[in-house]
Short mmCIF file of C-alpha atoms in Angstrom, two decimals:
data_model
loop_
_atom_site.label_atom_id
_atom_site.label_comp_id
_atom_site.label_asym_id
_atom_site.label_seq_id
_atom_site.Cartn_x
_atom_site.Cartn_y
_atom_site.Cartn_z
CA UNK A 9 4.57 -29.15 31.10
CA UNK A 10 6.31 -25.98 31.61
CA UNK A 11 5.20 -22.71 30.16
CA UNK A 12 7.12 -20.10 29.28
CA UNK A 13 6.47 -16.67 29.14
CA UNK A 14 5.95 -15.16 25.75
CA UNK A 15 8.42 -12.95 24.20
CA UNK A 16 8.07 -10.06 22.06
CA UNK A 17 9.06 -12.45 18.81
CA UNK A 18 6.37 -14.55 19.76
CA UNK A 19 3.48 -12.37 19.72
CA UNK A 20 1.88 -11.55 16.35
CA UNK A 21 -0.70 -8.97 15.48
CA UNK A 22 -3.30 -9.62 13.54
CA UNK A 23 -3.95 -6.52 11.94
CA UNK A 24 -0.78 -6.24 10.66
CA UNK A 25 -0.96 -7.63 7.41
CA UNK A 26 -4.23 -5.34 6.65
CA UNK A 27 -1.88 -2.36 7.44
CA UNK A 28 1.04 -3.31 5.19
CA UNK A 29 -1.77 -3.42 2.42
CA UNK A 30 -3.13 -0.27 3.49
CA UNK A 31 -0.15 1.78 3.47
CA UNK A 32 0.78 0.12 0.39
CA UNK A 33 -2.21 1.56 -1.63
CA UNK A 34 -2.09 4.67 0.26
CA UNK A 35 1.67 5.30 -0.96
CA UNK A 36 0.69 3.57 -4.59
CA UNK A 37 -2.12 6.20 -4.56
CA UNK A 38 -0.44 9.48 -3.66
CA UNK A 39 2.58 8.61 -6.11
CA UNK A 40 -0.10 8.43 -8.75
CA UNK A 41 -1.63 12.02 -7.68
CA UNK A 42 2.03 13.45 -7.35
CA UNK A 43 4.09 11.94 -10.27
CA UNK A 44 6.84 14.21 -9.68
CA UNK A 45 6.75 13.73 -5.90
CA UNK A 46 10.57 13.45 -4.72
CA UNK A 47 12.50 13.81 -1.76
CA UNK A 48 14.29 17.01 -1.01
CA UNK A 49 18.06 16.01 -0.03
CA UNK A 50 19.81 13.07 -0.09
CA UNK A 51 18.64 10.07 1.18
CA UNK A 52 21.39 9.01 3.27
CA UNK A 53 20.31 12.48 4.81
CA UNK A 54 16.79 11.36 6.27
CA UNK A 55 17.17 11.38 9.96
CA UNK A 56 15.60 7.83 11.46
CA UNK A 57 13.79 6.37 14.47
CA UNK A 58 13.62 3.61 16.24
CA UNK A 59 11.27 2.02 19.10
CA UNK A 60 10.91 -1.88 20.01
CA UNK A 61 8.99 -2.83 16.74
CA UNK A 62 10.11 -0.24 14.26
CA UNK A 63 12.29 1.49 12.49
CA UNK A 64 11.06 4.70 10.34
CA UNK A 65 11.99 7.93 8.84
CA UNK A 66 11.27 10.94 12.00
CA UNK A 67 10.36 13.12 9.04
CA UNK A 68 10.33 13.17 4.87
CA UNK A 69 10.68 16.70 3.27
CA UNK A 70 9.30 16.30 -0.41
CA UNK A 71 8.62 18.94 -3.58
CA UNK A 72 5.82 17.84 -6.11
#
């Protein structure tokens, strides 16, 4: 049998689904602190970065 060497799709970390929760609450929380939390601009304004795995806002300006 012939093994191949796996690829980035193939690999799966496990804490991942524990962080997707946790930044769930986390943003569930602070919207409940800050109801009138918004973003400052546009969003087709908000400058984005990517790496191999993600893809994510470089910065979000907000008012409260």
């Amino acid at each position: 049998m012939i093994k191949q060497t796996p690829t980035i799709q193939d690999l799966y970390c496990l804490g991942a689904s524990l962080a997707r929760v946790e930044l769930q609450e986390g943003i569930s929380r602070l919207l409940r602190r800050f109801p009138g939390l918004q973003l400052v601009g546009a969003p087709e304004e908000v400058v984005m970065t990517r790496n191999l795995l993600h893809h994510y806002p470089r910065e979000l300006t907000v008012t409260w």
